[in-house]
């Protein structure tokens, strides 16, 4: 007796199941705002932007850390879309910001960092609505802009760092440090205690600076930074 009808029935049943599964996946996607938002972003990306996203495809967030070598006031940080990432009335060696952040490319292509002297004022509502595009809520105006720098990020992140991050499933940190003559970029990977040297949480530090390793108020290892103009390596205790 021929087995063809039975095989046809099994194939037809399998096709029906696959069709139903595809419909279920589509329905689930439609009910997932985060997934739909990601697809919308990717659909609008240029080929160059898609290449950036492909390189950092599995980075859905990172820790953003920022401080300054000397006290600075009225600091604003913008991303490549000219949107405010963060701002602070004061940054210094002891006044450091740590926050979770993200980018549609995985990591930002660049940051723009500005700071002021004089009497900067934070822009809060209510105010002249015609100025919202120029002065987004939470950013600073007034005083005098004394620092305005573009800091490339994505192009400087090493492939070796990404490979280590994926292999060991560690978190990425992106760090900025304001210097009177520029903005320094640093990076490292974060994990549980023991991830890095001296049983620390951080490893593979690179870029323009690294914080000191402090224990009980004293540096176990001095920090360092590369002077943005002279390129001299200078040690720090913070």
mmCIF file of N, CA, C and O in Angstrom, residues 117-221:
data_model
loop_
_atom_site.group_PDB
_atom_site.id
_atom_site.type_symbol
_atom_site.label_atom_id
_atom_site.label_comp_id
_atom_site.label_asym_id
_atom_site.label_seq_id
_atom_site.Cartn_x
_atom_site.Cartn_y
_atom_site.Cartn_z
ATOM 1 N N UNK A 117 30.875 79.135 32.602
ATOM 2 C CA UNK A 117 31.280 79.882 33.785
ATOM 3 C C UNK A 117 30.358 81.077 33.921
ATOM 4 O O UNK A 117 29.612 81.415 32.997
ATOM 5 N N UNK A 118 30.410 81.723 35.085
ATOM 6 C CA UNK A 118 29.510 82.857 35.326
ATOM 7 C C UNK A 118 28.319 82.395 36.140
ATOM 8 O O UNK A 118 28.480 81.854 37.231
ATOM 9 N N UNK A 119 27.125 82.572 35.595
ATOM 10 C CA UNK A 119 25.906 82.229 36.322
ATOM 11 C C UNK A 119 24.969 81.409 35.427
ATOM 12 O O UNK A 119 23.908 81.891 35.013
ATOM 13 N N UNK A 120 25.347 80.172 35.128
ATOM 14 C CA UNK A 120 24.464 79.355 34.283
ATOM 15 C C UNK A 120 23.166 79.014 35.002
ATOM 16 O O UNK A 120 23.142 78.795 36.210
ATOM 17 N N UNK A 121 22.086 78.982 34.236
ATOM 18 C CA UNK A 121 20.773 78.682 34.789
ATOM 19 C C UNK A 121 20.211 77.439 34.109
ATOM 20 O O UNK A 121 20.289 77.300 32.888
ATOM 21 N N UNK A 122 19.628 76.543 34.910
ATOM 22 C CA UNK A 122 19.006 75.358 34.342
ATOM 23 C C UNK A 122 17.662 75.739 33.733
ATOM 24 O O UNK A 122 16.879 76.463 34.336
ATOM 25 N N UNK A 123 17.405 75.260 32.520
ATOM 26 C CA UNK A 123 16.157 75.564 31.819
ATOM 27 C C UNK A 123 15.061 74.629 32.295
ATOM 28 O O UNK A 123 15.067 73.443 32.002
ATOM 29 N N UNK A 124 14.122 75.186 33.023
ATOM 30 C CA UNK A 124 12.989 74.405 33.510
ATOM 31 C C UNK A 124 11.691 75.107 33.112
ATOM 32 O O UNK A 124 11.627 76.320 33.002
ATOM 33 N N UNK A 125 10.656 74.326 32.890
ATOM 34 C CA UNK A 125 9.355 74.919 32.565
ATOM 35 C C UNK A 125 8.743 75.509 33.826
ATOM 36 O O UNK A 125 9.039 75.046 34.930
ATOM 37 N N UNK A 126 7.869 76.559 33.742
ATOM 38 C CA UNK A 126 7.456 77.182 32.476
ATOM 39 C C UNK A 126 8.486 78.200 31.978
ATOM 40 O O UNK A 126 9.183 78.808 32.772
ATOM 41 N N UNK A 127 8.543 78.358 30.648
ATOM 42 C CA UNK A 127 9.416 79.340 30.027
ATOM 43 C C UNK A 127 8.916 79.577 28.608
ATOM 44 O O UNK A 127 7.912 79.013 28.203
ATOM 45 N N UNK A 128 9.618 80.384 27.858
ATOM 46 C CA UNK A 128 9.228 80.696 26.486
ATOM 47 C C UNK A 128 9.224 79.415 25.663
ATOM 48 O O UNK A 128 10.275 78.840 25.385
ATOM 49 N N UNK A 129 8.038 78.948 25.240
ATOM 50 C CA UNK A 129 7.932 77.679 24.531
ATOM 51 C C UNK A 129 8.648 77.705 23.186
ATOM 52 O O UNK A 129 9.009 76.667 22.643
ATOM 53 N N UNK A 130 8.893 78.887 22.618
ATOM 54 C CA UNK A 130 9.568 78.978 21.326
ATOM 55 C C UNK A 130 11.041 78.591 21.424
ATOM 56 O O UNK A 130 11.693 78.353 20.412
ATOM 57 N N UNK A 131 11.572 78.514 22.659
ATOM 58 C CA UNK A 131 12.989 78.207 22.830
ATOM 59 C C UNK A 131 13.248 76.751 23.189
ATOM 60 O O UNK A 131 14.386 76.369 23.447
ATOM 61 N N UNK A 132 12.211 75.928 23.215
ATOM 62 C CA UNK A 132 12.387 74.542 23.645
ATOM 63 C C UNK A 132 13.392 73.807 22.768
ATOM 64 O O UNK A 132 14.235 73.056 23.253
ATOM 65 N N UNK A 133 13.319 73.999 21.435
ATOM 66 C CA UNK A 133 14.222 73.288 20.533
ATOM 67 C C UNK A 133 15.675 73.687 20.769
ATOM 68 O O UNK A 133 16.583 72.874 20.645
ATOM 69 N N UNK A 134 15.903 74.969 21.108
ATOM 70 C CA UNK A 134 17.269 75.442 21.314
ATOM 71 C C UNK A 134 17.758 75.147 22.727
ATOM 72 O O UNK A 134 18.947 74.898 22.934
ATOM 73 N N UNK A 135 16.866 75.180 23.675
ATOM 74 C CA UNK A 135 17.248 74.994 25.072
ATOM 75 C C UNK A 135 16.341 73.938 25.699
ATOM 76 O O UNK A 135 15.364 74.262 26.368
ATOM 77 N N UNK A 136 16.625 72.654 25.449
ATOM 78 C CA UNK A 136 15.763 71.587 25.983
ATOM 79 C C UNK A 136 15.658 71.666 27.493
ATOM 80 O O UNK A 136 16.581 72.110 28.184
ATOM 81 N N UNK A 137 14.521 71.232 28.008
ATOM 82 C CA UNK A 137 14.300 71.250 29.446
ATOM 83 C C UNK A 137 15.384 70.479 30.180
ATOM 84 O O UNK A 137 15.714 69.353 29.826
ATOM 85 N N UNK A 138 15.964 71.080 31.213
ATOM 86 C CA UNK A 138 16.997 70.423 31.992
ATOM 87 C C UNK A 138 18.403 70.783 31.586
ATOM 88 O O UNK A 138 19.354 70.482 32.298
ATOM 89 N N UNK A 139 18.588 71.454 30.435
ATOM 90 C CA UNK A 139 19.918 71.888 30.032
ATOM 91 C C UNK A 139 20.180 73.285 30.602
ATOM 92 O O UNK A 139 19.334 73.870 31.265
ATOM 93 N N UNK A 140 21.380 73.822 30.318
ATOM 94 C CA UNK A 140 21.785 75.093 30.898
ATOM 95 C C UNK A 140 21.856 76.192 29.844
ATOM 96 O O UNK A 140 22.139 75.953 28.674
ATOM 97 N N UNK A 141 21.600 77.406 30.300
ATOM 98 C CA UNK A 141 21.797 78.595 29.477
ATOM 99 C C UNK A 141 22.351 79.685 30.389
ATOM 100 O O UNK A 141 22.425 79.517 31.606
ATOM 101 N N UNK A 142 22.725 80.818 29.792
ATOM 102 C CA UNK A 142 23.295 81.898 30.592
ATOM 103 C C UNK A 142 24.762 81.663 30.869
ATOM 104 O O UNK A 142 25.343 80.631 30.507
ATOM 105 N N UNK A 143 25.373 82.610 31.531
ATOM 106 C CA UNK A 143 26.801 82.513 31.760
ATOM 107 C C UNK A 143 27.556 82.553 30.434
ATOM 108 O O UNK A 143 27.073 83.066 29.430
ATOM 109 N N UNK A 144 28.745 81.954 30.404
ATOM 110 C CA UNK A 144 29.580 81.933 29.200
ATOM 111 C C UNK A 144 30.054 80.502 28.954
ATOM 112 O O UNK A 144 30.586 79.854 29.861
ATOM 113 N N UNK A 145 29.858 80.017 27.732
ATOM 114 C CA UNK A 145 30.346 78.679 27.379
ATOM 115 C C UNK A 145 31.865 78.742 27.261
ATOM 116 O O UNK A 145 32.407 79.482 26.431
ATOM 117 N N UNK A 146 32.568 77.959 28.087
ATOM 118 C CA UNK A 146 34.032 77.952 28.064
ATOM 119 C C UNK A 146 34.590 76.618 27.574
ATOM 120 O O UNK A 146 35.791 76.492 27.344
ATOM 121 N N UNK A 147 33.720 75.627 27.418
ATOM 122 C CA UNK A 147 34.142 74.344 26.883
ATOM 123 C C UNK A 147 33.069 73.784 25.979
ATOM 124 O O UNK A 147 31.890 73.786 26.337
ATOM 125 N N UNK A 148 33.467 73.317 24.795
ATOM 126 C CA UNK A 148 32.503 72.754 23.831
ATOM 127 C C UNK A 148 33.276 71.757 22.974
ATOM 128 O O UNK A 148 34.017 72.149 22.061
ATOM 129 N N UNK A 149 33.095 70.462 23.255
ATOM 130 C CA UNK A 149 33.900 69.432 22.601
ATOM 131 C C UNK A 149 33.034 68.281 22.088
ATOM 132 O O UNK A 149 32.063 67.891 22.742
ATOM 133 N N UNK A 150 33.415 67.739 20.934
ATOM 134 C CA UNK A 150 32.839 66.523 20.393
ATOM 135 C C UNK A 150 33.757 65.364 20.779
ATOM 136 O O UNK A 150 34.972 65.421 20.545
ATOM 137 N N UNK A 151 33.180 64.305 21.361
ATOM 138 C CA UNK A 151 33.963 63.166 21.835
ATOM 139 C C UNK A 151 33.537 61.911 21.073
ATOM 140 O O UNK A 151 32.501 61.319 21.370
ATOM 141 N N UNK A 152 34.301 61.463 20.054
ATOM 142 C CA UNK A 152 33.967 60.209 19.375
ATOM 143 C C UNK A 152 34.021 59.040 20.352
ATOM 144 O O UNK A 152 34.920 58.957 21.188
ATOM 145 N N UNK A 153 33.052 58.121 20.244
ATOM 146 C CA UNK A 153 32.979 56.990 21.170
ATOM 147 C C UNK A 153 33.041 55.660 20.425
ATOM 148 O O UNK A 153 33.992 54.885 20.596
ATOM 149 N N UNK A 154 32.036 55.357 19.600
ATOM 150 C CA UNK A 154 31.915 54.026 18.996
ATOM 151 C C UNK A 154 33.167 53.609 18.241
ATOM 152 O O UNK A 154 33.614 52.467 18.348
ATOM 153 N N UNK A 155 33.746 54.517 17.471
ATOM 154 C CA UNK A 155 34.897 54.165 16.650
ATOM 155 C C UNK A 155 36.137 53.847 17.488
ATOM 156 O O UNK A 155 37.075 53.225 16.980
ATOM 157 N N UNK A 156 36.154 54.250 18.764
ATOM 158 C CA UNK A 156 37.324 54.013 19.600
ATOM 159 C C UNK A 156 37.219 52.752 20.451
ATOM 160 O O UNK A 156 38.217 52.314 21.020
ATOM 161 N N UNK A 157 36.035 52.174 20.573
ATOM 162 C CA UNK A 157 35.879 50.975 21.388
ATOM 163 C C UNK A 157 36.584 49.808 20.706
ATOM 164 O O UNK A 157 36.271 49.464 19.562
ATOM 165 N N UNK A 158 37.558 49.143 21.364
ATOM 166 C CA UNK A 158 38.327 48.080 20.706
ATOM 167 C C UNK A 158 37.509 46.797 20.519
ATOM 168 O O UNK A 158 36.664 46.456 21.355
ATOM 169 N N UNK A 159 37.780 46.082 19.434
ATOM 170 C CA UNK A 159 37.134 44.793 19.204
ATOM 171 C C UNK A 159 37.490 43.798 20.300
ATOM 172 O O UNK A 159 36.682 42.939 20.668
ATOM 173 N N UNK A 160 38.723 43.894 20.833
ATOM 174 C CA UNK A 160 39.150 42.972 21.894
ATOM 175 C C UNK A 160 38.283 43.131 23.138
ATOM 176 O O UNK A 160 37.980 42.152 23.828
ATOM 177 N N UNK A 161 37.883 44.368 23.427
ATOM 178 C CA UNK A 161 37.015 44.616 24.576
ATOM 179 C C UNK A 161 35.649 43.963 24.362
ATOM 180 O O UNK A 161 35.107 43.336 25.262
ATOM 181 N N UNK A 162 35.111 44.109 23.160
ATOM 182 C CA UNK A 162 33.804 43.524 22.856
ATOM 183 C C UNK A 162 33.855 42.004 22.927
ATOM 184 O O UNK A 162 32.923 41.358 23.432
ATOM 185 N N UNK A 163 34.961 41.418 22.445
ATOM 186 C CA UNK A 163 35.095 39.955 22.496
ATOM 187 C C UNK A 163 35.144 39.456 23.932
ATOM 188 O O UNK A 163 34.506 38.458 24.288
ATOM 189 N N UNK A 164 35.896 40.159 24.788
ATOM 190 C CA UNK A 164 35.985 39.777 26.200
ATOM 191 C C UNK A 164 34.639 39.955 26.883
ATOM 192 O O UNK A 164 34.222 39.118 27.699
ATOM 193 N N UNK A 165 33.947 41.026 26.584
ATOM 194 C CA UNK A 165 32.632 41.286 27.170
ATOM 195 C C UNK A 165 31.668 40.149 26.847
ATOM 196 O O UNK A 165 30.937 39.668 27.720
ATOM 197 N N UNK A 166 31.669 39.697 25.588
ATOM 198 C CA UNK A 166 30.746 38.644 25.163
ATOM 199 C C UNK A 166 31.137 37.287 25.732
ATOM 200 O O UNK A 166 30.285 36.504 26.149
ATOM 201 N N UNK A 167 32.420 37.018 25.750
ATOM 202 C CA UNK A 167 32.873 35.717 26.238
ATOM 203 C C UNK A 167 32.602 35.539 27.724
ATOM 204 O O UNK A 167 32.151 34.478 28.162
ATOM 205 N N UNK A 168 32.842 36.590 28.500
ATOM 206 C CA UNK A 168 32.695 36.490 29.955
ATOM 207 C C UNK A 168 31.374 37.071 30.460
ATOM 208 O O UNK A 168 31.125 37.078 31.651
ATOM 209 N N UNK A 169 30.569 37.609 29.522
ATOM 210 C CA UNK A 169 29.270 38.180 29.870
ATOM 211 C C UNK A 169 29.400 39.280 30.923
ATOM 212 O O UNK A 169 28.729 39.271 31.959
ATOM 213 N N UNK A 170 30.267 40.228 30.640
ATOM 214 C CA UNK A 170 30.499 41.352 31.539
ATOM 215 C C UNK A 170 29.760 42.585 31.027
ATOM 216 O O UNK A 170 29.346 42.649 29.870
ATOM 217 N N UNK A 171 29.596 43.577 31.901
ATOM 218 C CA UNK A 171 28.930 44.814 31.542
ATOM 219 C C UNK A 171 29.928 45.844 31.040
ATOM 220 O O UNK A 171 31.084 45.881 31.462
ATOM 221 N N UNK A 172 29.474 46.704 30.145
ATOM 222 C CA UNK A 172 30.319 47.754 29.582
ATOM 223 C C UNK A 172 30.131 49.057 30.345
ATOM 224 O O UNK A 172 29.009 49.421 30.688
ATOM 225 N N UNK A 173 31.245 49.740 30.614
ATOM 226 C CA UNK A 173 31.189 51.094 31.165
ATOM 227 C C UNK A 173 31.834 52.052 30.167
ATOM 228 O O UNK A 173 32.911 51.775 29.637
ATOM 229 N N UNK A 174 31.183 53.187 29.930
ATOM 230 C CA UNK A 174 31.732 54.269 29.119
ATOM 231 C C UNK A 174 31.888 55.485 30.027
ATOM 232 O O UNK A 174 30.939 55.887 30.705
ATOM 233 N N UNK A 175 33.098 56.057 30.036
ATOM 234 C CA UNK A 175 33.423 57.081 31.023
ATOM 235 C C UNK A 175 33.928 58.354 30.342
ATOM 236 O O UNK A 175 34.693 58.293 29.386
ATOM 237 N N UNK A 176 33.481 59.497 30.853
ATOM 238 C CA UNK A 176 33.978 60.793 30.410
ATOM 239 C C UNK A 176 34.595 61.519 31.598
ATOM 240 O O UNK A 176 34.088 61.442 32.716
ATOM 241 N N UNK A 177 35.680 62.220 31.336
ATOM 242 C CA UNK A 177 36.312 63.042 32.375
ATOM 243 C C UNK A 177 36.690 64.383 31.751
ATOM 244 O O UNK A 177 37.438 64.430 30.768
ATOM 245 N N UNK A 178 36.136 65.466 32.325
ATOM 246 C CA UNK A 178 36.403 66.797 31.790
ATOM 247 C C UNK A 178 37.760 67.292 32.261
ATOM 248 O O UNK A 178 38.068 67.272 33.453
ATOM 249 N N UNK A 179 38.562 67.737 31.302
ATOM 250 C CA UNK A 179 39.845 68.393 31.555
ATOM 251 C C UNK A 179 39.707 69.826 31.065
ATOM 252 O O UNK A 179 38.942 70.088 30.132
ATOM 253 N N UNK A 180 40.397 70.793 31.665
ATOM 254 C CA UNK A 180 40.266 72.177 31.198
ATOM 255 C C UNK A 180 40.540 72.352 29.710
ATOM 256 O O UNK A 180 40.052 73.312 29.099
ATOM 257 N N UNK A 181 41.293 71.420 29.097
ATOM 258 C CA UNK A 181 41.641 71.561 27.686
ATOM 259 C C UNK A 181 41.014 70.485 26.808
ATOM 260 O O UNK A 181 41.468 70.254 25.681
ATOM 261 N N UNK A 182 39.981 69.825 27.307
ATOM 262 C CA UNK A 182 39.324 68.817 26.481
ATOM 263 C C UNK A 182 38.504 67.862 27.330
ATOM 264 O O UNK A 182 38.359 68.048 28.541
ATOM 265 N N UNK A 183 37.969 66.839 26.690
ATOM 266 C CA UNK A 183 37.189 65.814 27.385
ATOM 267 C C UNK A 183 37.831 64.465 27.110
ATOM 268 O O UNK A 183 38.039 64.086 25.951
ATOM 269 N N UNK A 184 38.137 63.732 28.172
ATOM 270 C CA UNK A 184 38.782 62.427 28.070
ATOM 271 C C UNK A 184 37.731 61.327 28.006
ATOM 272 O O UNK A 184 36.701 61.405 28.675
ATOM 273 N N UNK A 185 38.016 60.310 27.215
ATOM 274 C CA UNK A 185 37.138 59.151 27.097
ATOM 275 C C UNK A 185 37.833 57.921 27.663
ATOM 276 O O UNK A 185 39.006 57.668 27.366
ATOM 277 N N UNK A 186 37.103 57.165 28.473
ATOM 278 C CA UNK A 186 37.632 55.908 28.994
ATOM 279 C C UNK A 186 36.583 54.819 28.910
ATOM 280 O O UNK A 186 35.399 55.093 28.700
ATOM 281 N N UNK A 187 37.014 53.573 29.078
ATOM 282 C CA UNK A 187 36.082 52.444 29.060
ATOM 283 C C UNK A 187 36.671 51.292 29.863
ATOM 284 O O UNK A 187 37.878 51.215 30.098
ATOM 285 N N UNK A 188 35.824 50.413 30.330
ATOM 286 C CA UNK A 188 36.248 49.166 30.953
ATOM 287 C C UNK A 188 35.049 48.225 31.015
ATOM 288 O O UNK A 188 33.954 48.565 30.569
ATOM 289 N N UNK A 189 35.284 47.036 31.567
ATOM 290 C CA UNK A 189 34.240 46.039 31.740
ATOM 291 C C UNK A 189 33.995 45.824 33.220
ATOM 292 O O UNK A 189 34.937 45.853 34.023
ATOM 293 N N UNK A 190 32.751 45.600 33.578
ATOM 294 C CA UNK A 190 32.352 45.463 34.980
ATOM 295 C C UNK A 190 31.722 44.093 35.213
ATOM 296 O O UNK A 190 30.906 43.623 34.428
ATOM 297 N N UNK A 191 32.125 43.470 36.325
ATOM 298 C CA UNK A 191 31.559 42.190 36.722
ATOM 299 C C UNK A 191 31.535 42.072 38.229
ATOM 300 O O UNK A 191 31.725 43.062 38.946
ATOM 301 N N UNK A 192 31.334 40.886 38.764
ATOM 302 C CA UNK A 192 31.343 40.702 40.214
ATOM 303 C C UNK A 192 32.759 40.844 40.762
ATOM 304 O O UNK A 192 33.734 40.835 40.001
ATOM 305 N N UNK A 193 32.919 41.026 42.085
ATOM 306 C CA UNK A 193 34.262 41.093 42.674
ATOM 307 C C UNK A 193 35.106 39.906 42.234
ATOM 308 O O UNK A 193 34.643 38.768 42.199
ATOM 309 N N UNK A 194 36.361 40.189 41.877
ATOM 310 C CA UNK A 194 37.248 39.159 41.373
ATOM 311 C C UNK A 194 37.366 39.180 39.862
ATOM 312 O O UNK A 194 38.205 38.477 39.292
ATOM 313 N N UNK A 195 36.558 40.012 39.211
ATOM 314 C CA UNK A 195 36.618 40.111 37.756
ATOM 315 C C UNK A 195 37.946 40.700 37.298
ATOM 316 O O UNK A 195 38.545 40.247 36.327
ATOM 317 N N UNK A 196 38.391 41.738 38.016
ATOM 318 C CA UNK A 196 39.601 42.439 37.613
ATOM 319 C C UNK A 196 40.756 42.202 38.566
ATOM 320 O O UNK A 196 40.673 41.371 39.484
ATOM 321 N N UNK A 197 41.862 42.944 38.371
ATOM 322 C CA UNK A 197 43.029 42.817 39.253
ATOM 323 C C UNK A 197 42.685 43.164 40.702
ATOM 324 O O UNK A 197 41.764 43.931 40.974
ATOM 325 N N UNK A 198 43.444 42.585 41.643
ATOM 326 C CA UNK A 198 43.251 42.833 43.075
ATOM 327 C C UNK A 198 41.818 42.539 43.521
ATOM 328 O O UNK A 198 41.281 43.211 44.401
ATOM 329 N N UNK A 199 41.205 41.529 42.918
ATOM 330 C CA UNK A 199 39.835 41.117 43.257
ATOM 331 C C UNK A 199 38.822 42.232 43.025
ATOM 332 O O UNK A 199 37.781 42.272 43.652
ATOM 333 N N UNK A 200 39.148 43.154 42.127
ATOM 334 C CA UNK A 200 38.236 44.249 41.830
ATOM 335 C C UNK A 200 37.121 43.844 40.875
ATOM 336 O O UNK A 200 37.060 42.705 40.395
ATOM 337 N N UNK A 201 36.240 44.808 40.588
ATOM 338 C CA UNK A 201 35.080 44.551 39.727
ATOM 339 C C UNK A 201 35.312 44.957 38.273
ATOM 340 O O UNK A 201 34.498 44.644 37.413
ATOM 341 N N UNK A 202 36.426 45.663 37.994
ATOM 342 C CA UNK A 202 36.621 46.236 36.669
ATOM 343 C C UNK A 202 37.885 45.680 36.011
ATOM 344 O O UNK A 202 38.906 45.453 36.680
ATOM 345 N N UNK A 203 37.796 45.489 34.706
ATOM 346 C CA UNK A 203 38.932 44.956 33.968
ATOM 347 C C UNK A 203 38.988 45.572 32.577
ATOM 348 O O UNK A 203 38.016 46.164 32.111
ATOM 349 N N UNK A 204 40.127 45.443 31.924
ATOM 350 C CA UNK A 204 40.359 45.918 30.559
ATOM 351 C C UNK A 204 40.096 47.418 30.420
ATOM 352 O O UNK A 204 39.483 47.873 29.451
ATOM 353 N N UNK A 205 40.564 48.202 31.388
ATOM 354 C CA UNK A 205 40.421 49.659 31.296
ATOM 355 C C UNK A 205 41.280 50.184 30.150
ATOM 356 O O UNK A 205 42.401 49.721 29.919
ATOM 357 N N UNK A 206 40.745 51.131 29.414
ATOM 358 C CA UNK A 206 41.491 51.727 28.320
ATOM 359 C C UNK A 206 40.970 53.102 27.996
ATOM 360 O O UNK A 206 40.076 53.629 28.658
ATOM 361 N N UNK A 207 41.556 53.698 26.973
ATOM 362 C CA UNK A 207 41.161 55.040 26.584
ATOM 363 C C UNK A 207 42.137 56.074 27.091
ATOM 364 O O UNK A 207 43.350 55.843 27.147
ATOM 365 N N UNK A 208 41.598 57.227 27.503
ATOM 366 C CA UNK A 208 42.430 58.375 27.892
ATOM 367 C C UNK A 208 42.684 58.465 29.389
ATOM 368 O O UNK A 208 43.479 59.304 29.814
ATOM 369 N N UNK A 209 41.995 57.636 30.192
ATOM 370 C CA UNK A 209 42.204 57.725 31.638
ATOM 371 C C UNK A 209 41.695 56.468 32.330
ATOM 372 O O UNK A 209 40.929 55.679 31.763
ATOM 373 N N UNK A 210 42.131 56.301 33.583
ATOM 374 C CA UNK A 210 41.632 55.254 34.463
ATOM 375 C C UNK A 210 41.608 55.802 35.885
ATOM 376 O O UNK A 210 42.552 56.462 36.324
ATOM 377 N N UNK A 211 40.527 55.516 36.609
ATOM 378 C CA UNK A 211 40.432 55.978 37.989
ATOM 379 C C UNK A 211 41.435 55.241 38.872
ATOM 380 O O UNK A 211 41.865 54.136 38.561
ATOM 381 N N UNK A 212 41.776 55.865 40.002
ATOM 382 C CA UNK A 212 42.598 55.189 40.996
ATOM 383 C C UNK A 212 41.778 54.096 41.681
ATOM 384 O O UNK A 212 40.548 54.169 41.734
ATOM 385 N N UNK A 213 42.457 53.091 42.171
ATOM 386 C CA UNK A 213 41.809 52.011 42.927
ATOM 387 C C UNK A 213 41.894 52.386 44.409
ATOM 388 O O UNK A 213 42.971 52.335 45.008
ATOM 389 N N UNK A 214 40.769 52.789 44.981
ATOM 390 C CA UNK A 214 40.740 53.323 46.344
ATOM 391 C C UNK A 214 40.228 52.268 47.315
ATOM 392 O O UNK A 214 39.201 51.617 47.062
ATOM 393 N N UNK A 215 40.932 52.127 48.447
ATOM 394 C CA UNK A 215 40.464 51.253 49.527
ATOM 395 C C UNK A 215 40.713 51.951 50.851
ATOM 396 O O UNK A 215 41.830 52.405 51.131
ATOM 397 N N UNK A 216 39.652 52.071 51.654
ATOM 398 C CA UNK A 216 39.742 52.715 52.959
ATOM 399 C C UNK A 216 40.309 54.135 52.840
ATOM 400 O O UNK A 216 41.100 54.585 53.671
ATOM 401 N N UNK A 217 39.896 54.823 51.767
ATOM 402 C CA UNK A 217 40.304 56.205 51.581
ATOM 403 C C UNK A 217 41.686 56.402 50.996
ATOM 404 O O UNK A 217 42.115 57.545 50.805
ATOM 405 N N UNK A 218 42.400 55.303 50.697
ATOM 406 C CA UNK A 218 43.752 55.415 50.170
ATOM 407 C C UNK A 218 43.859 54.667 48.838
ATOM 408 O O UNK A 218 43.232 53.618 48.659
ATOM 409 N N UNK A 219 44.666 55.198 47.904
ATOM 410 C CA UNK A 219 44.795 54.537 46.602
ATOM 411 C C UNK A 219 45.695 53.296 46.680
ATOM 412 O O UNK A 219 46.858 53.387 47.047
ATOM 413 N N UNK A 220 45.130 52.135 46.345
ATOM 414 C CA UNK A 220 45.948 50.934 46.196
ATOM 415 C C UNK A 220 46.724 50.986 44.876
ATOM 416 O O UNK A 220 47.823 50.438 44.772
ATOM 417 N N UNK A 221 46.120 51.615 43.897
ATOM 418 C CA UNK A 221 46.750 51.825 42.601
ATOM 419 C C UNK A 221 46.401 53.222 42.133
ATOM 420 O O UNK A 221 45.247 53.630 42.177
#
